């Protein structure tokens, strides 16, 4: 069987849906590689199980804002917030192995035909790999903040004022647009971008980008894109695990 890259949207601890999705993709660990878009953990019911499974399957994700929150909380740099479901990971016997595995993941993966990033790429980054190289996930940095958090921005990469925007892409404030409005594959060796982080926008498939956050943790679905087959596979959430919020 041909080696396949299976990109997976925001899992957020939805371990059962992940297992079902892998069955539906007929995932073969001997040949296929899993590339989650980040936000492996938090808000959902089984972050610990999801992390153990992904590590065991040698998944190669990128870091999302919730993954950073886990690492920074474990390091004592942040505190748990309302809605966090990270206690099981933080208290697990294999916590250190799991956290080391998460911390070893990059902010960006570069393929011949694709970039993988959690939220998006800055309009001014001619070389995203250079912009995101060598950044410590425990430290805040403008580049990693952008890559793990952007939804709307302007042509210079500035975020809109928080008061001006909800999570809906439908009516961005004047001068702002979804980050991918500024992304042209022609400027990046004809690479498209696979991303997540924007459940309210849902599945996105354009010439330039593929957005895979279909909001499993909010009661939507968990979605994979099998690159070599140009195919979307999706499984419904078993239930609504959390009430919607902005992240
Ligand atoms: Mn996110």
Tab-separated table of C-alpha atoms and ligand atoms in Angstrom:
chain	number	residue	atom	x	y	z
A	1	UNK	CA	0.000	0.000	0.000
A	2	UNK	CA	1.165	3.529	-0.764
A	3	UNK	CA	2.375	5.599	2.163
A	4	UNK	CA	-0.279	8.111	3.070
A	5	UNK	CA	-0.192	11.332	5.053
A	6	UNK	CA	-3.346	11.558	7.131
A	7	UNK	CA	-3.927	15.088	8.431
A	8	UNK	CA	-6.360	15.302	11.351
A	9	UNK	CA	-8.260	18.318	12.698
A	10	UNK	CA	-8.338	19.534	16.303
A	11	UNK	CA	-8.683	16.421	18.505
A	12	UNK	CA	-8.877	18.165	21.909
A	13	UNK	CA	-9.018	14.965	23.901
A	14	UNK	CA	-11.709	13.309	21.767
A	15	UNK	CA	-9.915	9.967	21.901
A	16	UNK	CA	-12.878	7.768	20.995
A	17	UNK	CA	-13.694	9.801	17.903
A	18	UNK	CA	-10.004	9.654	16.948
A	19	UNK	CA	-10.059	5.864	17.144
A	20	UNK	CA	-13.211	5.727	15.030
A	21	UNK	CA	-11.695	8.118	12.500
A	22	UNK	CA	-8.573	5.962	12.172
A	23	UNK	CA	-10.764	2.927	11.525
A	24	UNK	CA	-12.725	4.835	8.892
A	25	UNK	CA	-9.453	5.859	7.203
A	26	UNK	CA	-8.226	2.257	7.413
A	27	UNK	CA	-5.130	3.640	9.071
A	28	UNK	CA	-2.151	1.317	8.611
A	29	UNK	CA	0.641	2.115	11.077
A	30	UNK	CA	3.129	0.276	8.861
A	31	UNK	CA	2.747	2.749	6.008
A	32	UNK	CA	0.611	5.734	7.013
A	33	UNK	CA	1.739	8.793	8.975
A	34	UNK	CA	-0.626	10.820	11.161
A	35	UNK	CA	-0.270	14.588	11.094
A	36	UNK	CA	-2.683	16.224	13.561
A	37	UNK	CA	-3.067	20.005	13.189
A	38	UNK	CA	-2.487	20.602	16.913
A	39	UNK	CA	-4.739	21.156	19.915
A	40	UNK	CA	-4.375	17.488	20.718
A	41	UNK	CA	-5.646	18.134	24.229
A	42	UNK	CA	-8.026	20.110	26.426
A	43	UNK	CA	-11.758	20.804	26.648
A	44	UNK	CA	-12.539	17.225	25.609
A	45	UNK	CA	-13.044	14.097	27.743
A	46	UNK	CA	-9.810	12.115	27.379
A	47	UNK	CA	-6.716	14.199	26.715
A	48	UNK	CA	-4.581	11.575	28.440
A	49	UNK	CA	-5.872	8.771	26.225
A	50	UNK	CA	-5.504	10.871	23.100
A	51	UNK	CA	-1.889	11.747	23.894
A	52	UNK	CA	-0.966	8.159	24.722
A	53	UNK	CA	-2.521	6.907	21.504
A	54	UNK	CA	-0.899	9.548	19.305
A	55	UNK	CA	2.526	8.965	20.836
A	56	UNK	CA	2.170	5.205	20.475
A	57	UNK	CA	1.248	5.636	16.806
A	58	UNK	CA	4.260	7.916	16.262
A	59	UNK	CA	2.019	10.770	15.118
A	60	UNK	CA	3.766	13.892	13.864
A	61	UNK	CA	1.622	16.881	14.818
A	62	UNK	CA	2.313	20.565	15.165
A	63	UNK	CA	1.732	22.511	18.366
A	64	UNK	CA	-1.555	24.308	19.026
A	65	UNK	CA	-2.462	26.893	21.623
A	66	UNK	CA	-3.968	24.272	23.934
A	67	UNK	CA	-0.836	22.117	23.680
A	68	UNK	CA	1.226	25.160	24.678
A	69	UNK	CA	-1.149	25.793	27.570
A	70	UNK	CA	-0.546	22.223	28.776
A	71	UNK	CA	3.245	22.556	28.567
A	72	UNK	CA	3.301	25.960	30.249
A	73	UNK	CA	0.931	24.860	32.992
A	74	UNK	CA	3.036	21.756	33.672
A	75	UNK	CA	6.096	24.003	33.906
A	76	UNK	CA	4.347	26.243	36.455
A	77	UNK	CA	4.174	29.218	34.118
A	78	UNK	CA	0.425	29.232	33.744
A	79	UNK	CA	-2.544	28.070	35.788
A	80	UNK	CA	-5.447	25.899	34.820
A	81	UNK	CA	-8.513	27.870	33.757
A	82	UNK	CA	-12.241	27.181	33.804
A	83	UNK	CA	-13.096	24.578	31.181
A	84	UNK	CA	-9.633	23.007	31.145
A	85	UNK	CA	-9.627	19.209	31.244
A	86	UNK	CA	-5.910	18.625	31.695
A	87	UNK	CA	-5.796	17.211	35.241
A	88	UNK	CA	-5.475	13.590	34.137
A	89	UNK	CA	-2.476	14.361	31.951
A	90	UNK	CA	-0.809	16.438	34.661
A	91	UNK	CA	-1.334	13.676	37.218
A	92	UNK	CA	-0.442	10.698	35.047
A	93	UNK	CA	2.376	8.254	35.839
A	94	UNK	CA	3.717	8.754	32.331
A	95	UNK	CA	3.229	12.527	32.443
A	96	UNK	CA	6.894	13.337	31.826
A	97	UNK	CA	7.180	11.096	28.781
A	98	UNK	CA	3.995	12.558	27.332
A	99	UNK	CA	5.000	16.152	28.003
A	100	UNK	CA	8.459	15.560	26.523
A	101	UNK	CA	6.815	14.129	23.432
A	102	UNK	CA	4.513	17.154	23.083
A	103	UNK	CA	7.368	19.596	23.703
A	104	UNK	CA	9.402	17.970	20.930
A	105	UNK	CA	6.776	18.809	18.293
A	106	UNK	CA	7.368	21.823	16.010
A	107	UNK	CA	5.207	24.844	15.201
A	108	UNK	CA	5.474	24.112	11.480
A	109	UNK	CA	6.031	21.101	9.271
A	110	UNK	CA	7.165	21.651	5.698
A	111	UNK	CA	6.450	19.164	2.935
A	112	UNK	CA	7.212	19.469	-0.766
A	113	UNK	CA	3.582	20.346	-1.456
A	114	UNK	CA	2.218	21.512	1.913
A	115	UNK	CA	2.783	23.408	5.120
A	116	UNK	CA	1.183	22.183	8.349
A	117	UNK	CA	0.508	24.808	11.034
A	118	UNK	CA	-2.075	25.037	13.812
A	119	UNK	CA	-3.771	28.386	13.132
A	120	UNK	CA	-2.128	30.093	10.186
A	121	UNK	CA	0.832	31.848	8.579
A	122	UNK	CA	1.724	35.541	8.762
A	123	UNK	CA	1.189	37.524	5.527
A	124	UNK	CA	4.760	38.882	5.710
A	125	UNK	CA	6.542	35.564	6.180
A	126	UNK	CA	8.360	34.803	2.943
A	127	UNK	CA	10.000	31.852	4.720
A	128	UNK	CA	7.695	30.484	7.449
A	129	UNK	CA	10.234	27.823	8.413
A	130	UNK	CA	12.800	30.511	9.219
A	131	UNK	CA	10.210	32.581	11.102
A	132	UNK	CA	9.256	29.652	13.335
A	133	UNK	CA	12.596	27.861	13.718
A	134	UNK	CA	14.061	27.174	17.131
A	135	UNK	CA	11.320	28.728	19.262
A	136	UNK	CA	10.918	27.398	22.811
A	137	UNK	CA	7.301	26.271	23.352
A	138	UNK	CA	7.531	27.390	26.979
A	139	UNK	CA	8.254	30.996	25.991
A	140	UNK	CA	5.837	33.389	24.358
A	141	UNK	CA	7.091	34.790	21.057
A	142	UNK	CA	5.237	36.893	18.465
A	143	UNK	CA	5.822	34.305	15.728
A	144	UNK	CA	4.615	31.275	17.667
A	145	UNK	CA	1.735	33.303	19.101
A	146	UNK	CA	0.682	34.160	15.568
A	147	UNK	CA	1.026	30.644	14.183
A	148	UNK	CA	-1.033	29.121	16.994
A	149	UNK	CA	-3.716	31.815	17.370
A	150	UNK	CA	-4.471	33.780	14.210
A	151	UNK	CA	-7.916	33.784	12.651
A	152	UNK	CA	-8.503	37.246	11.236
A	153	UNK	CA	-5.660	39.653	10.513
A	154	UNK	CA	-4.849	42.589	8.244
A	155	UNK	CA	-2.335	42.641	5.395
A	156	UNK	CA	0.454	43.420	7.876
A	157	UNK	CA	-0.515	40.530	10.135
A	158	UNK	CA	-2.098	42.654	12.877
A	159	UNK	CA	-4.993	41.111	14.783
A	160	UNK	CA	-8.269	43.020	15.099
A	161	UNK	CA	-9.067	44.481	18.514
A	162	UNK	CA	-10.717	41.717	20.594
A	163	UNK	CA	-13.841	43.792	21.110
A	164	UNK	CA	-14.395	44.001	17.342
A	165	UNK	CA	-14.580	40.318	16.611
A	166	UNK	CA	-16.274	37.101	17.557
A	167	UNK	CA	-15.173	33.764	16.205
A	168	UNK	CA	-17.373	33.962	13.117
A	169	UNK	CA	-15.551	34.538	9.841
A	170	UNK	CA	-18.725	35.825	8.223
A	171	UNK	CA	-18.374	39.509	9.049
A	172	UNK	CA	-14.792	40.515	9.777
A	173	UNK	CA	-14.232	44.120	10.850
A	174	UNK	CA	-13.185	46.483	8.062
A	175	UNK	CA	-9.582	45.956	6.973
A	176	UNK	CA	-9.402	42.413	8.342
A	177	UNK	CA	-9.860	39.050	6.687
A	178	UNK	CA	-9.163	35.390	7.402
A	179	UNK	CA	-5.354	35.024	7.380
A	180	UNK	CA	-5.433	32.817	4.295
A	181	UNK	CA	-6.828	35.691	2.209
A	182	UNK	CA	-3.190	36.863	2.063
A	183	UNK	CA	-1.601	33.471	1.426
A	184	UNK	CA	-0.602	32.576	-2.113
A	185	UNK	CA	0.898	29.139	-2.843
A	186	UNK	CA	2.795	30.725	-5.756
A	187	UNK	CA	4.902	32.627	-3.200
A	188	UNK	CA	5.694	29.392	-1.366
A	189	UNK	CA	6.820	26.861	-3.913
A	190	UNK	CA	3.194	25.960	-4.702
A	191	UNK	CA	2.597	24.732	-1.180
A	192	UNK	CA	-0.880	24.727	0.286
A	193	UNK	CA	-1.458	25.086	4.035
A	194	UNK	CA	-3.199	22.526	6.232
A	195	UNK	CA	-4.476	24.146	9.427
A	196	UNK	CA	-7.077	23.960	12.220
A	197	UNK	CA	-8.048	26.206	15.166
A	198	UNK	CA	-11.221	27.697	13.687
A	199	UNK	CA	-14.173	25.480	14.506
A	200	UNK	CA	-16.702	28.225	13.815
A	201	UNK	CA	-15.465	28.345	10.225
A	202	UNK	CA	-15.558	24.590	9.809
A	203	UNK	CA	-14.139	22.646	6.895
A	204	UNK	CA	-12.242	24.848	4.435
A	205	UNK	CA	-11.010	23.620	1.061
A	206	UNK	CA	-9.611	26.207	-1.319
A	207	UNK	CA	-6.820	26.212	-3.876
A	208	UNK	CA	-4.556	27.602	-1.146
A	209	UNK	CA	-5.584	25.977	2.139
A	210	UNK	CA	-7.314	23.091	3.849
A	211	UNK	CA	-8.907	23.843	7.240
A	212	UNK	CA	-9.771	20.766	9.282
A	213	UNK	CA	-11.215	22.026	12.573
A	214	UNK	CA	-14.801	20.828	12.396
A	215	UNK	CA	-15.386	21.266	16.118
A	216	UNK	CA	-15.526	17.719	17.458
A	217	UNK	CA	-15.285	18.890	21.051
A	218	UNK	CA	-18.242	21.244	20.492
A	219	UNK	CA	-20.405	18.437	19.138
A	220	UNK	CA	-19.379	18.760	15.490
A	221	UNK	CA	-17.128	16.176	13.896
A	222	UNK	CA	-13.523	15.041	13.709
A	223	UNK	CA	-12.134	15.327	10.216
A	224	UNK	CA	-9.159	13.867	8.362
A	225	UNK	CA	-7.738	14.799	4.984
A	226	UNK	CA	-5.818	12.001	3.319
A	227	UNK	CA	-3.388	13.931	1.151
A	228	UNK	CA	-2.424	11.157	-1.233
A	229	UNK	CA	-6.075	10.374	-1.942
A	230	UNK	CA	-7.312	13.991	-1.941
A	231	UNK	CA	-10.073	12.713	0.316
A	232	UNK	CA	-11.909	13.962	3.398
A	233	UNK	CA	-13.065	11.479	6.044
A	234	UNK	CA	-15.196	12.686	8.924
A	235	UNK	CA	-16.833	11.125	11.978
A	236	UNK	CA	-19.471	12.791	14.153
A	237	UNK	CA	-18.783	13.686	17.767
A	238	UNK	CA	-20.254	11.157	20.184
A	239	UNK	CA	-21.766	14.094	22.020
A	240	UNK	CA	-21.248	17.804	22.660
A	241	UNK	CA	-18.371	17.692	25.129
A	242	UNK	CA	-18.218	21.427	25.855
A	243	UNK	CA	-20.323	24.517	25.428
A	244	UNK	CA	-18.836	26.739	22.718
A	245	UNK	CA	-16.276	29.379	23.663
A	246	UNK	CA	-13.815	31.389	21.685
A	247	UNK	CA	-10.907	28.903	21.618
B	1	LIG	MN1	-6.496	26.217	18.680
